[in-house]
mmCIF file of C-alpha atoms in Angstrom:
data_model
loop_
_atom_site.group_PDB
_atom_site.id
_atom_site.type_symbol
_atom_site.label_atom_id
_atom_site.label_comp_id
_atom_site.label_asym_id
_atom_site.label_seq_id
_atom_site.Cartn_x
_atom_site.Cartn_y
_atom_site.Cartn_z
ATOM 1 C CA MET A 687 -43.352 -33.548 7.088
ATOM 2 C CA ARG A 688 -42.736 -29.734 7.768
ATOM 3 C CA SER A 689 -39.557 -28.803 9.218
ATOM 4 C CA PRO A 690 -39.487 -26.815 12.471
ATOM 5 C CA ARG A 691 -39.657 -23.131 12.163
ATOM 6 C CA PHE A 692 -36.053 -22.665 13.480
ATOM 7 C CA ALA A 693 -34.659 -24.894 10.909
ATOM 8 C CA LEU A 694 -33.969 -22.008 8.548
ATOM 9 C CA ALA A 695 -31.487 -20.177 11.259
ATOM 10 C CA LEU A 696 -29.406 -23.232 12.052
ATOM 11 C CA PRO A 697 -26.673 -22.356 9.932
ATOM 12 C CA ALA A 698 -26.673 -18.960 11.533
ATOM 13 C CA TRP A 699 -26.411 -20.125 15.033
ATOM 14 C CA ALA A 700 -23.822 -22.807 13.944
ATOM 15 C CA TRP A 701 -21.840 -20.071 12.712
ATOM 16 C CA LEU A 702 -21.998 -17.858 15.671
ATOM 17 C CA LEU A 703 -21.445 -20.782 17.803
ATOM 18 C CA PHE A 704 -18.200 -21.994 16.271
ATOM 19 C CA PHE A 705 -16.694 -18.784 15.025
ATOM 20 C CA PHE A 706 -17.778 -16.198 17.768
ATOM 21 C CA VAL A 707 -19.039 -17.764 21.270
ATOM 22 C CA ALA A 708 -16.106 -20.578 21.130
ATOM 23 C CA PRO A 709 -13.372 -18.407 20.447
ATOM 24 C CA ILE A 710 -14.477 -15.872 23.068
ATOM 25 C CA ALA A 711 -15.032 -18.706 25.471
ATOM 26 C CA MET A 712 -11.336 -19.754 24.808
ATOM 27 C CA VAL A 713 -10.099 -16.358 25.195
ATOM 28 C CA VAL A 714 -11.719 -15.994 28.668
ATOM 29 C CA TRP A 715 -10.290 -19.458 29.342
ATOM 30 C CA PHE A 716 -6.984 -18.818 28.664
ATOM 31 C CA SER A 717 -7.298 -15.429 30.806
ATOM 32 C CA PHE A 718 -7.328 -17.311 33.925
ATOM 33 C CA GLY A 719 -4.121 -19.153 33.121
ATOM 34 C CA TYR A 720 -0.625 -17.948 33.155
ATOM 35 C CA LYS A 721 2.872 -18.104 31.166
ATOM 36 C CA PRO A 722 4.271 -21.097 31.871
ATOM 37 C CA GLY A 723 8.093 -20.468 30.872
ATOM 38 C CA ILE A 724 10.030 -18.617 28.650
ATOM 39 C CA PHE A 725 9.028 -20.835 25.487
ATOM 40 C CA GLY A 726 5.374 -21.489 26.723
ATOM 41 C CA THR A 727 2.329 -19.356 25.546
ATOM 42 C CA HIS A 728 -0.218 -20.689 27.945
ATOM 43 C CA ALA A 729 -1.161 -22.923 30.826
ATOM 44 C CA ASN A 730 -4.337 -23.484 32.798
ATOM 45 C CA ASP A 731 -3.501 -26.008 35.614
ATOM 46 C CA ARG A 732 -3.583 -23.282 37.939
ATOM 47 C CA LEU A 733 -6.430 -20.906 37.657
ATOM 48 C CA SER A 734 -6.649 -17.374 38.937
ATOM 49 C CA PHE A 735 -7.213 -13.607 38.251
ATOM 50 C CA ASP A 736 -3.641 -12.617 38.649
ATOM 51 C CA ARG A 737 -3.759 -11.842 34.924
ATOM 52 C CA TYR A 738 -6.430 -9.332 35.295
ATOM 53 C CA LEU A 739 -4.370 -7.494 38.330
ATOM 54 C CA GLU A 740 -1.505 -7.592 36.178
ATOM 55 C CA ALA A 741 -3.476 -5.980 33.230
ATOM 56 C CA LEU A 742 -4.684 -3.347 35.680
ATOM 57 C CA SER A 743 -1.394 -1.217 35.433
ATOM 58 C CA PRO A 744 -0.867 2.429 34.779
ATOM 59 C CA THR A 745 0.286 1.711 31.170
ATOM 60 C CA PHE A 746 -3.053 -0.030 30.711
ATOM 61 C CA PHE A 747 -5.252 2.753 31.787
ATOM 62 C CA ALA A 748 -3.094 5.353 29.658
ATOM 63 C CA THR A 749 -3.644 3.303 26.667
ATOM 64 C CA PHE A 750 -7.308 2.774 27.592
ATOM 65 C CA GLN A 751 -7.829 6.383 28.040
ATOM 66 C CA ASN A 752 -6.148 7.030 24.710
ATOM 67 C CA THR A 753 -8.208 4.349 23.013
ATOM 68 C CA LEU A 754 -11.721 5.673 24.481
ATOM 69 C CA TRP A 755 -10.682 9.346 23.385
ATOM 70 C CA VAL A 756 -9.883 8.056 19.917
ATOM 71 C CA GLY A 757 -13.269 5.532 19.662
ATOM 72 C CA VAL A 758 -15.755 8.059 21.155
ATOM 73 C CA LEU A 759 -14.342 11.250 18.897
ATOM 74 C CA GLY A 760 -13.878 9.065 15.722
ATOM 75 C CA THR A 761 -17.281 7.867 16.209
ATOM 76 C CA VAL A 762 -18.991 11.119 16.720
ATOM 77 C CA LEU A 763 -16.935 12.605 13.667
ATOM 78 C CA CYS A 764 -18.006 9.898 11.422
ATOM 79 C CA LEU A 765 -21.754 10.363 12.579
ATOM 80 C CA ILE A 766 -21.390 14.183 11.862
ATOM 81 C CA ILE A 767 -19.867 13.378 8.416
ATOM 82 C CA GLY A 768 -21.745 10.702 7.365
ATOM 83 C CA LEU A 769 -25.136 11.806 8.358
ATOM 84 C CA PRO A 770 -25.637 14.763 6.025
ATOM 85 C CA VAL A 771 -23.689 12.771 2.995
ATOM 86 C CA ALA A 772 -26.236 9.807 3.736
ATOM 87 C CA TYR A 773 -29.303 12.244 3.731
ATOM 88 C CA TRP A 774 -28.074 13.657 0.604
ATOM 89 C CA MET A 775 -27.639 10.360 -1.145
ATOM 90 C CA ALA A 776 -31.011 9.270 -0.023
ATOM 91 C CA VAL A 777 -33.111 12.070 -0.236
ATOM 92 C CA LYS A 778 -31.618 14.664 -2.451
ATOM 93 C CA ALA A 779 -29.583 12.903 -5.020
ATOM 94 C CA PRO A 780 -31.213 11.753 -8.382
ATOM 95 C CA PRO A 781 -32.763 7.814 -7.901
ATOM 96 C CA GLU A 782 -30.863 6.853 -10.912
ATOM 97 C CA ARG A 783 -27.566 7.965 -9.538
ATOM 98 C CA ARG A 784 -27.656 6.425 -5.907
ATOM 99 C CA GLY A 785 -26.258 2.948 -7.221
ATOM 100 C CA LEU A 786 -23.265 4.815 -8.164
ATOM 101 C CA LEU A 787 -22.956 6.885 -5.170
ATOM 102 C CA LEU A 788 -23.301 3.707 -3.113
ATOM 103 C CA ALA A 789 -20.395 2.121 -5.228
ATOM 104 C CA LEU A 790 -18.333 5.432 -4.486
ATOM 105 C CA VAL A 791 -18.818 4.819 -0.738
ATOM 106 C CA MET A 792 -17.639 1.253 -0.984
ATOM 107 C CA VAL A 793 -14.526 2.071 -3.446
ATOM 108 C CA PRO A 794 -12.341 2.041 -0.257
ATOM 109 C CA PHE A 795 -13.326 -1.500 0.406
ATOM 110 C CA TRP A 796 -11.962 -2.442 -2.838
ATOM 111 C CA THR A 797 -8.429 -1.840 -1.231
ATOM 112 C CA ASN A 798 -6.710 -3.586 1.675
ATOM 113 C CA PHE A 799 -7.137 -2.196 5.323
ATOM 114 C CA LEU A 800 -3.370 -1.863 5.752
ATOM 115 C CA VAL A 801 -2.544 -0.527 2.164
ATOM 116 C CA ARG A 802 -5.271 2.429 2.923
ATOM 117 C CA THR A 803 -3.605 3.062 6.050
ATOM 118 C CA LEU A 804 -0.138 3.086 4.642
ATOM 119 C CA GLY A 805 -1.628 5.691 2.026
ATOM 120 C CA TRP A 806 -2.266 8.267 4.709
ATOM 121 C CA GLN A 807 1.129 7.759 6.291
ATOM 122 C CA VAL A 808 2.531 8.915 2.850
ATOM 123 C CA VAL A 809 0.095 11.773 2.667
ATOM 124 C CA LEU A 810 0.738 12.818 6.481
ATOM 125 C CA ALA A 811 4.424 12.396 6.371
ATOM 126 C CA PRO A 812 6.506 15.893 6.982
ATOM 127 C CA GLU A 813 7.862 15.417 3.382
ATOM 128 C CA GLY A 814 4.573 14.582 1.716
ATOM 129 C CA TRP A 815 2.658 16.065 -0.879
ATOM 130 C CA LEU A 816 0.218 17.638 1.730
ATOM 131 C CA SER A 817 3.159 19.193 3.898
ATOM 132 C CA SER A 818 4.480 20.791 0.762
ATOM 133 C CA LEU A 819 1.236 22.072 -0.542
ATOM 134 C CA LEU A 820 0.113 23.442 2.925
ATOM 135 C CA GLN A 821 3.785 25.249 3.204
ATOM 136 C CA GLY A 822 3.447 26.500 -0.411
ATOM 137 C CA VAL A 823 0.093 28.521 0.196
ATOM 138 C CA GLY A 824 1.472 29.617 3.274
ATOM 139 C CA LEU A 825 -0.707 27.992 5.758
ATOM 140 C CA THR A 826 2.162 26.245 7.676
ATOM 141 C CA GLU A 827 5.516 27.846 8.420
ATOM 142 C CA GLY A 828 7.301 24.500 8.407
ATOM 143 C CA PRO A 829 6.943 20.437 7.687
ATOM 144 C CA LEU A 830 3.625 19.217 8.740
ATOM 145 C CA GLU A 831 4.301 17.634 11.989
ATOM 146 C CA ILE A 832 1.057 15.248 12.643
ATOM 147 C CA LEU A 833 2.204 11.869 11.817
ATOM 148 C CA TYR A 834 2.775 9.552 14.593
ATOM 149 C CA THR A 835 0.199 11.453 17.161
ATOM 150 C CA ARG A 836 -3.461 10.980 18.234
ATOM 151 C CA SER A 837 -4.609 13.244 15.391
ATOM 152 C CA ALA A 838 -3.001 11.012 12.657
ATOM 153 C CA VAL A 839 -4.947 8.027 14.394
ATOM 154 C CA LEU A 840 -8.167 10.051 14.770
ATOM 155 C CA ILE A 841 -7.787 10.943 10.489
ATOM 156 C CA GLY A 842 -7.162 7.305 9.863
ATOM 157 C CA VAL A 843 -9.671 5.701 11.504
ATOM 158 C CA VAL A 844 -12.452 8.426 10.439
ATOM 159 C CA TYR A 845 -11.387 7.625 6.882
ATOM 160 C CA ASN A 846 -11.344 3.766 7.347
ATOM 161 C CA TYR A 847 -14.777 3.398 9.179
ATOM 162 C CA LEU A 848 -16.809 6.439 7.651
ATOM 163 C CA PRO A 849 -18.251 3.898 4.908
ATOM 164 C CA LEU A 850 -19.863 1.705 7.788
ATOM 165 C CA MET A 851 -21.546 4.667 9.138
ATOM 166 C CA ILE A 852 -22.953 5.830 5.738
ATOM 167 C CA LEU A 853 -24.402 2.798 4.579
ATOM 168 C CA PRO A 854 -26.666 2.105 7.591
ATOM 169 C CA LEU A 855 -27.560 5.665 7.595
ATOM 170 C CA PHE A 856 -28.367 5.611 3.994
ATOM 171 C CA VAL A 857 -30.756 2.568 4.298
ATOM 172 C CA ALA A 858 -32.578 4.294 7.276
ATOM 173 C CA PHE A 859 -33.271 7.584 5.536
ATOM 174 C CA ASP A 860 -33.997 5.820 2.262
ATOM 175 C CA ARG A 861 -37.110 3.941 4.162
ATOM 176 C CA VAL A 862 -38.390 7.366 5.473
ATOM 177 C CA THR A 863 -40.412 7.753 2.233
ATOM 178 C CA ALA A 864 -41.198 11.410 0.598
ATOM 179 C CA PRO A 865 -45.046 11.125 1.525
ATOM 180 C CA LEU A 866 -44.075 11.190 5.409
ATOM 181 C CA ARG A 867 -42.176 14.351 4.986
ATOM 182 C CA GLU A 868 -44.689 15.961 2.716
ATOM 183 C CA ALA A 869 -47.459 15.166 5.247
ATOM 184 C CA SER A 870 -45.118 16.776 7.866
ATOM 185 C CA ASN A 871 -44.806 19.857 5.686
ATOM 186 C CA ASP A 872 -48.658 19.914 5.056
ATOM 187 C CA LEU A 873 -49.155 20.125 8.794
ATOM 188 C CA GLY A 874 -47.136 23.210 9.011
ATOM 189 C CA ALA A 875 -43.620 21.778 9.876
ATOM 190 C CA GLY A 876 -40.632 23.529 8.282
ATOM 191 C CA PRO A 877 -37.939 21.675 6.668
ATOM 192 C CA ALA A 878 -35.484 21.651 10.062
ATOM 193 C CA SER A 879 -38.687 20.910 12.123
ATOM 194 C CA THR A 880 -39.268 17.794 9.431
ATOM 195 C CA PHE A 881 -35.653 16.635 9.681
ATOM 196 C CA LEU A 882 -35.394 16.657 13.561
ATOM 197 C CA ARG A 883 -39.040 15.586 14.576
ATOM 198 C CA VAL A 884 -39.918 13.021 11.563
ATOM 199 C CA THR A 885 -36.861 11.883 9.862
ATOM 200 C CA VAL A 886 -34.307 11.263 12.363
ATOM 201 C CA PRO A 887 -36.749 9.286 14.611
ATOM 202 C CA LEU A 888 -37.820 7.189 12.026
ATOM 203 C CA ALA A 889 -34.134 6.876 11.310
ATOM 204 C CA LYS A 890 -32.963 6.132 14.840
ATOM 205 C CA PRO A 891 -32.173 2.183 14.169
ATOM 206 C CA GLY A 892 -29.981 2.859 11.345
ATOM 207 C CA ILE A 893 -28.179 5.872 13.530
ATOM 208 C CA ILE A 894 -27.818 3.186 16.163
ATOM 209 C CA ALA A 895 -26.598 0.459 13.832
ATOM 210 C CA GLY A 896 -23.930 2.668 12.248
ATOM 211 C CA VAL A 897 -22.582 3.936 15.687
ATOM 212 C CA LEU A 898 -22.227 0.308 16.710
ATOM 213 C CA LEU A 899 -20.680 -0.502 13.408
ATOM 214 C CA VAL A 900 -18.171 1.868 13.857
ATOM 215 C CA PHE A 901 -17.531 2.285 17.498
ATOM 216 C CA ILE A 902 -16.836 -1.594 18.413
ATOM 217 C CA PRO A 903 -14.426 -2.315 15.664
ATOM 218 C CA LEU A 904 -12.577 0.892 16.168
ATOM 219 C CA MET A 905 -12.102 0.440 19.862
ATOM 220 C CA GLY A 906 -10.213 -2.773 19.036
ATOM 221 C CA ASP A 907 -8.088 -1.597 15.897
ATOM 222 C CA TYR A 908 -4.478 -1.920 16.144
ATOM 223 C CA ILE A 909 -3.242 -1.497 12.668
ATOM 224 C CA THR A 910 -4.015 2.400 12.237
ATOM 225 C CA ALA A 911 -2.512 2.959 15.737
ATOM 226 C CA THR A 912 0.423 1.092 14.676
ATOM 227 C CA VAL A 913 0.811 2.803 11.269
ATOM 228 C CA LEU A 914 -0.144 6.082 12.214
ATOM 229 C CA GLY A 915 0.195 6.688 15.814
ATOM 230 C CA GLY A 916 3.662 5.517 17.184
ATOM 231 C CA ALA A 917 4.254 5.909 20.767
ATOM 232 C CA GLN A 918 1.490 8.714 21.221
ATOM 233 C CA GLY A 919 -1.270 6.894 19.349
ATOM 234 C CA ASN A 920 -0.796 3.730 21.509
ATOM 235 C CA MET A 921 -4.584 1.498 21.377
ATOM 236 C CA ILE A 922 -5.634 -1.333 23.536
ATOM 237 C CA GLY A 923 -5.352 -3.324 20.467
ATOM 238 C CA GLN A 924 -1.994 -2.780 20.318
ATOM 239 C CA LEU A 925 -1.118 -4.098 23.610
ATOM 240 C CA VAL A 926 -3.316 -7.082 23.215
ATOM 241 C CA ALA A 927 -1.508 -7.893 20.210
ATOM 242 C CA SER A 928 1.788 -7.536 21.224
ATOM 243 C CA GLN A 929 1.099 -9.904 23.955
ATOM 244 C CA PHE A 930 -0.119 -12.512 21.613
ATOM 245 C CA GLY A 931 2.616 -11.908 19.186
ATOM 246 C CA THR A 932 5.618 -10.498 20.487
ATOM 247 C CA ALA A 933 5.577 -11.437 23.949
ATOM 248 C CA GLN A 934 3.946 -14.822 23.601
ATOM 249 C CA ASN A 935 1.988 -14.547 26.786
ATOM 250 C CA TRP A 936 -1.429 -15.729 25.990
ATOM 251 C CA ALA A 937 -2.937 -15.422 29.276
ATOM 252 C CA LEU A 938 -2.062 -11.681 29.830
ATOM 253 C CA GLY A 939 -3.373 -11.050 26.172
ATOM 254 C CA SER A 940 -6.324 -12.785 26.504
ATOM 255 C CA ALA A 941 -6.940 -11.098 29.975
ATOM 256 C CA MET A 942 -6.518 -7.493 28.482
ATOM 257 C CA ALA A 943 -8.970 -8.669 25.546
ATOM 258 C CA VAL A 944 -11.701 -9.530 28.136
ATOM 259 C CA MET A 945 -11.320 -6.511 29.688
ATOM 260 C CA LEU A 946 -11.573 -4.732 26.663
ATOM 261 C CA ILE A 947 -14.898 -6.300 25.500
ATOM 262 C CA LEU A 948 -16.317 -5.533 29.079
ATOM 263 C CA VAL A 949 -15.157 -1.793 28.414
ATOM 264 C CA ILE A 950 -16.759 -1.624 25.156
ATOM 265 C CA ALA A 951 -20.025 -3.316 26.243
ATOM 266 C CA LEU A 952 -20.177 -0.870 29.548
ATOM 267 C CA THR A 953 -19.555 2.168 27.439
ATOM 268 C CA VAL A 954 -22.240 1.017 24.895
ATOM 269 C CA ALA A 955 -24.836 0.665 28.047
ATOM 270 C CA VAL A 956 -23.802 3.594 29.564
ATOM 271 C CA ALA A 957 -24.488 5.831 26.116
ATOM 272 C CA ALA A 958 -27.707 3.984 25.751
ATOM 273 C CA ALA A 959 -28.690 5.087 29.297
ATOM 274 C CA ALA A 960 -27.428 8.538 28.869
ATOM 275 C CA LEU A 961 -29.629 8.799 25.363
ATOM 276 C CA TRP A 962 -32.426 7.413 26.846
ATOM 277 C CA LEU A 963 -32.503 9.893 29.777
ATOM 278 C CA VAL A 964 -31.987 12.625 27.368
ATOM 279 C CA SER A 965 -34.750 11.837 25.108
ATOM 280 C CA LEU A 966 -37.242 11.083 27.928
ATOM 281 C CA PRO A 967 -38.636 14.622 28.280
ATOM 282 C CA PHE A 968 -39.293 14.614 24.593
ATOM 283 C CA ARG A 969 -41.096 11.288 24.568
ATOM 284 C CA LEU A 970 -43.282 12.313 27.381
ATOM 285 C CA ARG A 971 -44.106 15.906 25.604
ATOM 286 C CA ASP A 972 -45.233 14.015 22.604
ATOM 287 C CA ARG A 973 -46.721 11.159 23.620
ATOM 288 C CA LEU A 974 -50.023 9.891 22.558
ATOM 289 C CA VAL A 975 -52.868 9.979 25.037
ATOM 290 C CA LEU A 976 -56.071 7.467 24.119
ATOM 291 C CA GLY A 977 -59.168 8.474 25.823
ATOM 292 C CA PRO A 978 -61.268 11.561 26.394
ATOM 293 C CA GLU A 979 -59.433 14.973 26.226
ATOM 294 C CA PRO A 980 -58.098 15.966 29.467
ATOM 295 C CA THR A 981 -60.017 19.027 31.255
ATOM 296 C CA ALA A 982 -58.471 21.798 33.877
ATOM 297 C CA SER A 983 -60.615 19.764 36.548
ATOM 298 C CA THR A 984 -59.337 16.536 36.018
ATOM 299 C CA ALA A 985 -56.023 17.030 34.241
ATOM 300 C CA GLY A 986 -54.606 20.279 35.618
ATOM 301 C CA PRO A 987 -52.938 22.703 33.061
ATOM 302 C CA VAL A 988 -53.255 21.909 29.254
ATOM 303 C CA THR A 989 -50.358 20.508 27.827
ATOM 304 C CA LYS A 990 -49.115 19.693 24.285
ATOM 305 C CA GLU A 991 -50.234 15.914 24.522
ATOM 306 C CA ALA A 992 -52.169 14.978 21.700
ATOM 307 C CA ALA A 993 -55.531 13.176 22.763
ATOM 308 C CA VAL A 994 -57.844 11.195 20.617
#
């Protein structure tokens, strides 16, 4: 007897149910509760939205603005840096060396996330080697005062999450085979036009995947902000972690976590809608029209649309 078609997907669905859906549902449930006492963590015998109102404080909004600034700018920087690197690896680098290049991209993952971030704390310290080097060549007049600022957090997150941008971009560019680019060149398109109108559109799924892989975990990162940011580099992840750890207020921490999830989803939705609106004129201009070629009497002015 043949097994159902969805049988192979059951392990994945079970994994998502027990390790993704169930924990999020538990966090949402805790967010409607309260802290019962000085030694309690949560209670749900009285349900209310009070924890959400408590989370909507000036401190939360200020931290949210800082988190959104670091998240968006860090993702953009990762895209700007990772796109040419991934394109060179997939298109320009010799095929026999691409495996080595991918391994070099993965090297940072061979070290613990916290250890890598602590390494940047040593590098950016006022008495560190980078500060001494910049003073030695005359680029700075005094010690490097960048540690425990938002700029230090931005450097840390770009370093930590850049491989997550390069890998999906490499896969996307690698799938745009050479014959497609050669056909574009044969039809009169230059290198820049081929890249913008052929390579990038075909690699769009990889670009979207890279942006999501970087932006979503970056918004919830609290290790980088704790190690490199100090008071000026506070992020929402730190507030959530402090409520679960130091304050032992699981209800308030859960409300903050739910709000962070909603903010991330809303930001992604707004960015997708903005991208769709921006690309709409280009898609209308380049759309393929099936049918008889339009004439001046039936279709008005001649456009650049292709007719078959």
